Amino acid sequence: MLIAAIIGGGLLLIFFLLNRGSGGGGLVGPTWQLAAITGQAPAFQGVIPAEDQGRYTITFGDDGTFAARADCNSMAGTYEQKAQDGLTMVPGPSTLVACPDGSYGSLFAHALSKVTTWAIDSGQLTLTTSDGGTGTFVAGPAGGTAATATPTESPTPTPTPSPTPTPTPTPTPTPSPTPSPTPAPTAAPTSSSSAEASPTPAPTTEPTPAPTPTPAPTPSPTPSPGADLIGTSWQLTTITTRDPVYQGVVPEAERAKYTVAFAAAGTFSATADCNTVNGTWTATADGGLELVPGQSSIVPCGEGSLGDLYVLALTDSASYAIADGALTITLSDGGTLGFEATPSS
């Protein structure tokens, strides 16, 4: 009996360690949706709106595999639970791309490979990374299916009545005039043969000088929107974001790792630490600016890299201004990116 009690107690302890937290819920089962994310190197924090949480999910299988969605990217890999709360996640081979519109995709995907511990409390899962950052998750809807909006029926258009044609009035005929008889011509008197008429000399015509044409002014060409962005390689000096919250100055020795250059053909190329991002850009006459990333591979860079935050901010660009040789890009969330011209080598 004593041996059975010891064995039973040991099994209960193992079950508790692997399935701790309020209600005894474990990793396996729910589709976990990202609700908040923080980092320590660099230090940032962000909250995911409820309507966007379904874009960042992770599901743990009971066979030691996981599947994740990082906005426009899908990932899969393996995981292993260690000791009391240890957790190691190993993403499988995948090619991540930069997602548009200020996406958290790269931040979330790269954080998964740095997870070291896990905990569940009050139905929330917290994954902690090696740099002290955290990801807080909530259980998504059963089945992980987002609600589908019911389409609104289009109203039936009211037919427009055809206008009643106005009858064309019948014209009243105009009476033909009665011709009057033409009187017979009266013979002109015969002039005396001795009288000779003196011819009147024709007036001499003075030529009118042609007016001197006034030359039309040559119009100054209007520069195309964004023309002042072209021809300069810009390197990052400061970065401030509101979503996630981050503010920092890029050390002078690190600035060449974060650049952007705009081409006249409407394309851009940016260096984000160990990654290169290409895409298209458009500007408006009032200073509006939009950058749309193309199919650019995104890989994790070293500890303390600003690469993911920089890519996130670039894809959230809303406007720009150039003053005293410095470029400022304002983000749609009110954050800013400050640049200087890259020094000539």
XYZ file of C-alpha atoms in Angstrom:
345
model
C 0.000 0.000 0.000
C 2.824 2.386 0.827
C 4.528 1.737 -2.521
C 1.243 2.285 -4.367
C 0.686 5.552 -2.523
C 4.190 6.774 -3.414
C 3.738 5.862 -7.069
C 0.321 7.531 -7.162
C 1.652 10.674 -5.524
C 4.510 10.808 -8.024
C 2.149 10.551 -10.961
C -0.025 13.318 -9.572
C 3.035 15.536 -9.115
C 4.175 14.948 -12.709
C 0.673 15.719 -13.977
C 0.554 18.913 -11.922
C 3.946 20.108 -13.184
C 3.065 19.527 -16.808
C -0.420 21.011 -16.519
C -0.147 23.822 -13.995
C -2.216 26.956 -13.771
C -5.773 27.931 -13.017
C -8.100 25.097 -13.853
C -5.203 22.736 -14.640
C -5.190 23.705 -18.334
C -2.060 22.819 -20.324
C -0.381 23.949 -23.520
C -2.109 21.337 -25.680
C -5.606 21.959 -26.986
C -6.417 25.670 -27.326
C -5.447 27.889 -30.208
C -3.548 30.577 -28.324
C -3.919 34.131 -29.666
C -1.323 36.810 -28.932
C -2.724 39.603 -26.750
C 0.465 41.427 -25.697
C 4.183 41.284 -26.423
C 7.225 42.848 -24.766
C 10.971 42.823 -25.331
C 13.988 43.827 -23.280
C 16.740 44.128 -25.904
C 15.532 46.405 -27.383
C 12.942 47.313 -24.735
C 9.443 47.633 -26.175
C 5.880 46.700 -25.313
C 2.796 46.314 -27.427
C -0.857 45.366 -27.033
C -2.672 43.541 -29.827
C -6.263 44.746 -30.409
C -8.850 42.007 -29.967
C -9.808 42.145 -33.631
C -6.185 41.490 -34.683
C -5.305 38.731 -32.202
C -6.362 36.023 -34.656
C -3.455 37.069 -36.915
C -0.899 35.862 -34.336
C -1.631 32.360 -33.049
C 0.068 29.182 -31.868
C -1.250 25.658 -31.333
C 0.641 22.921 -29.463
C 0.066 19.312 -30.487
C 0.312 16.354 -28.121
C 3.003 14.874 -30.405
C 5.565 17.581 -29.612
C 4.860 19.765 -32.659
C 3.449 23.258 -32.924
C 1.885 25.362 -35.677
C 1.867 29.152 -35.645
C 0.525 32.023 -37.693
C 2.585 35.210 -37.759
C 0.255 37.490 -39.727
C 1.095 36.836 -43.405
C 3.448 33.960 -42.509
C 2.812 30.378 -41.374
C 5.279 28.440 -39.237
C 5.643 24.944 -37.868
C 8.177 23.207 -35.666
C 8.755 21.138 -32.551
C 8.692 21.924 -28.840
C 9.941 20.237 -25.691
C 8.871 20.818 -22.098
C 11.698 20.673 -19.551
C 11.697 20.392 -15.776
C 9.052 22.439 -13.986
C 8.376 25.252 -16.447
C 11.053 25.024 -19.120
C 10.086 25.151 -22.779
C 12.176 24.998 -25.930
C 10.667 25.746 -29.331
C 12.484 24.926 -32.571
C 10.844 26.405 -35.698
C 11.197 24.302 -38.804
C 12.570 25.554 -42.139
C 10.504 28.476 -43.373
C 10.893 31.695 -45.314
C 9.404 34.669 -43.531
C 8.424 37.749 -45.480
C 7.837 41.305 -44.335
C 4.120 41.798 -43.804
C 2.557 45.214 -44.579
C 0.854 47.864 -42.453
C 2.911 47.829 -39.268
C 2.634 44.080 -38.708
C 3.922 42.322 -35.567
C 4.658 39.247 -37.701
C 8.465 39.373 -37.586
C 8.600 40.279 -33.882
C 6.286 37.397 -32.975
C 7.937 34.801 -35.209
C 11.459 35.571 -34.051
C 10.430 35.618 -30.376
C 9.188 32.016 -30.570
C 12.711 30.697 -31.194
C 13.898 32.409 -27.972
C 11.224 31.004 -25.605
C 12.653 29.474 -22.395
C 9.707 29.166 -19.960
C 5.923 28.997 -19.909
C 3.127 29.514 -17.389
C -0.670 29.477 -17.429
C -2.612 31.614 -14.981
C -6.296 32.576 -15.059
C -6.635 31.122 -18.542
C -3.743 33.166 -19.973
C -0.538 31.649 -21.332
C 2.721 33.562 -20.847
C 5.842 32.605 -22.807
C 9.086 34.186 -21.588
C 12.114 34.602 -23.854
C 15.826 34.446 -23.120
C 16.139 38.251 -23.126
C 13.329 38.695 -20.582
C 10.629 39.510 -23.103
C 7.161 38.023 -22.839
C 4.257 37.003 -25.009
C 0.819 36.880 -23.384
C -1.830 34.705 -25.030
C -5.531 34.083 -24.599
C -7.456 31.038 -25.789
C -9.085 31.688 -29.140
C -12.564 30.597 -30.254
C -13.202 26.851 -30.341
C -11.890 25.504 -33.617
C -9.871 28.668 -34.196
C -12.337 29.899 -36.804
C -12.882 33.615 -37.002
C -16.433 34.855 -37.324
C -17.536 35.496 -40.858
C -19.362 38.723 -41.500
C -22.837 38.382 -42.965
C -22.991 40.228 -46.255
C -25.447 43.106 -46.408
C -28.068 42.794 -49.114
C -27.886 45.459 -51.750
C -31.079 47.565 -51.890
C -33.306 47.084 -54.933
C -33.022 50.214 -57.055
C -36.255 52.122 -57.717
C -36.840 52.392 -61.482
C -36.698 55.933 -62.799
C -39.912 56.804 -64.800
C -39.303 57.603 -68.454
C -40.126 61.244 -69.289
C -43.275 61.889 -71.375
C -42.194 63.319 -74.743
C -43.471 66.869 -75.493
C -45.356 66.976 -78.849
C -43.602 69.013 -81.521
C -45.842 71.954 -82.649
C -46.872 72.006 -86.336
C -45.306 75.056 -88.004
C -47.693 77.598 -89.609
C -46.842 77.980 -93.351
C -45.551 81.402 -94.311
C -47.435 82.868 -97.392
C -45.286 83.413 -100.475
C -44.917 87.120 -101.349
C -46.591 88.393 -104.550
C -43.880 89.592 -106.952
C -44.138 93.282 -108.002
C -43.633 94.100 -111.734
C -40.181 95.375 -112.545
C -40.345 98.836 -114.194
C -38.698 99.203 -117.608
C -35.289 100.848 -117.458
C -35.049 104.482 -118.453
C -32.395 105.187 -121.118
C -29.430 107.190 -119.828
C -28.870 110.532 -121.557
C -26.111 110.634 -124.109
C -23.234 112.821 -122.972
C -21.752 115.443 -125.217
C -18.930 114.119 -127.362
C -16.771 117.110 -126.450
C -16.945 116.449 -122.706
C -14.292 114.060 -121.410
C -14.320 112.748 -117.854
C -11.068 113.105 -115.865
C -10.108 109.849 -114.182
C -9.748 109.960 -110.340
C -6.319 108.729 -109.252
C -6.414 105.598 -107.024
C -5.205 106.216 -103.449
C -1.789 104.834 -102.555
C -2.120 102.058 -99.890
C 0.329 102.296 -96.978
C 1.348 98.808 -95.719
C 0.426 98.191 -92.059
C 3.416 96.874 -90.078
C 2.895 93.443 -88.490
C 2.806 93.500 -84.649
C 5.864 92.124 -82.860
C 4.826 88.858 -81.128
C 5.355 88.667 -77.342
C 7.331 85.531 -76.473
C 5.421 83.133 -74.169
C 7.104 82.584 -70.773
C 8.751 79.181 -70.341
C 6.897 77.349 -67.516
C 9.020 75.948 -64.714
C 8.675 72.165 -64.479
C 6.705 70.978 -61.427
C 8.696 68.383 -59.472
C 6.966 65.045 -59.094
C 5.856 64.053 -55.574
C 8.714 62.516 -53.623
C 11.415 63.766 -55.982
C 13.422 65.064 -53.015
C 13.641 61.533 -51.594
C 15.457 60.204 -54.653
C 19.214 60.169 -55.045
C 20.146 59.928 -51.367
C 20.847 56.886 -49.241
C 19.302 57.575 -45.830
C 20.506 55.966 -42.589
C 18.485 55.709 -39.382
C 19.338 57.974 -36.440
C 16.237 57.753 -34.204
C 13.169 55.550 -33.950
C 9.961 56.123 -32.019
C 6.916 53.864 -32.274
C 3.576 53.946 -30.486
C 2.492 50.408 -31.380
C 4.524 48.746 -29.954
C 5.828 51.421 -27.602
C 9.541 52.041 -28.207
C 11.870 55.045 -28.349
C 15.592 55.046 -28.955
C 18.607 56.685 -30.564
C 20.661 54.561 -32.934
C 24.364 54.648 -31.993
C 26.451 56.282 -34.707
C 28.437 53.093 -35.273
C 25.188 51.144 -35.883
C 23.389 53.556 -38.236
C 24.736 52.077 -41.464
C 22.918 48.825 -40.580
C 19.517 50.532 -40.964
C 19.125 52.347 -44.293
C 16.610 53.113 -47.023
C 17.033 54.376 -50.595
C 14.261 55.503 -52.961
C 14.490 54.988 -56.738
C 12.787 57.120 -59.393
C 11.009 54.037 -60.736
C 8.923 53.860 -57.539
C 10.915 51.118 -55.805
C 12.847 51.198 -52.548
C 15.556 49.111 -50.934
C 16.169 49.018 -47.186
C 18.753 47.352 -44.965
C 17.391 46.170 -41.624
C 20.487 44.829 -39.861
C 20.967 41.300 -41.252
C 17.989 41.587 -43.646
C 17.328 43.412 -46.904
C 13.771 44.560 -47.667
C 12.660 45.621 -51.148
C 9.334 46.992 -52.269
C 7.480 49.900 -53.840
C 6.766 53.419 -52.637
C 4.355 56.212 -53.547
C 4.267 59.837 -52.432
C 1.660 62.589 -52.717
C 2.021 66.314 -53.347
C 1.110 67.082 -49.726
C 3.870 64.868 -48.297
C 2.048 61.554 -47.974
C 4.224 58.440 -48.158
C 3.421 54.724 -48.392
C 5.916 51.841 -48.503
C 4.744 48.354 -49.518
C 7.274 45.565 -48.925
C 7.800 42.911 -51.570
C 8.733 39.257 -51.132
C 11.751 39.845 -48.891
C 13.107 37.076 -46.654
C 13.292 38.016 -42.963
C 15.573 36.061 -40.604
C 16.372 36.602 -36.906
C 19.318 38.937 -36.300
C 21.508 39.079 -33.190
C 20.498 40.080 -29.679
C 19.621 43.742 -29.357
C 18.894 44.181 -33.072
C 16.442 46.883 -34.138
C 15.770 45.035 -37.392
C 12.240 43.807 -36.628
C 11.126 47.139 -35.149
C 12.586 49.023 -38.121
C 10.790 46.842 -40.684
C 7.548 47.189 -38.726
C 7.903 50.979 -38.706
C 8.803 51.288 -42.411
C 5.667 49.420 -43.443
C 3.609 51.814 -41.282
C 4.867 55.010 -43.008
C 2.267 57.736 -43.531
C 4.102 60.977 -44.436
C 7.534 62.537 -44.722
C 9.376 65.851 -44.515
C 12.933 66.941 -45.285
C 14.477 69.882 -43.423
C 18.131 70.886 -43.046
C 19.239 67.732 -44.820
C 17.396 65.414 -42.399
C 14.506 63.126 -43.366
C 11.647 62.449 -40.949
C 9.108 59.751 -41.752
C 5.949 59.918 -39.641
C 4.095 56.680 -38.984
C 0.343 56.168 -39.007
C 0.422 55.579 -35.230
C 2.187 58.913 -34.632
C 5.680 57.492 -34.267
C 8.651 58.763 -36.268
C 11.792 57.560 -38.011
C 14.650 60.055 -38.207
C 17.302 59.762 -40.926
C 20.472 61.479 -42.076
C 22.215 61.196 -45.419
C 24.616 58.267 -45.445
C 28.156 59.690 -45.452
C 30.099 59.176 -48.669
C 32.633 56.400 -48.307
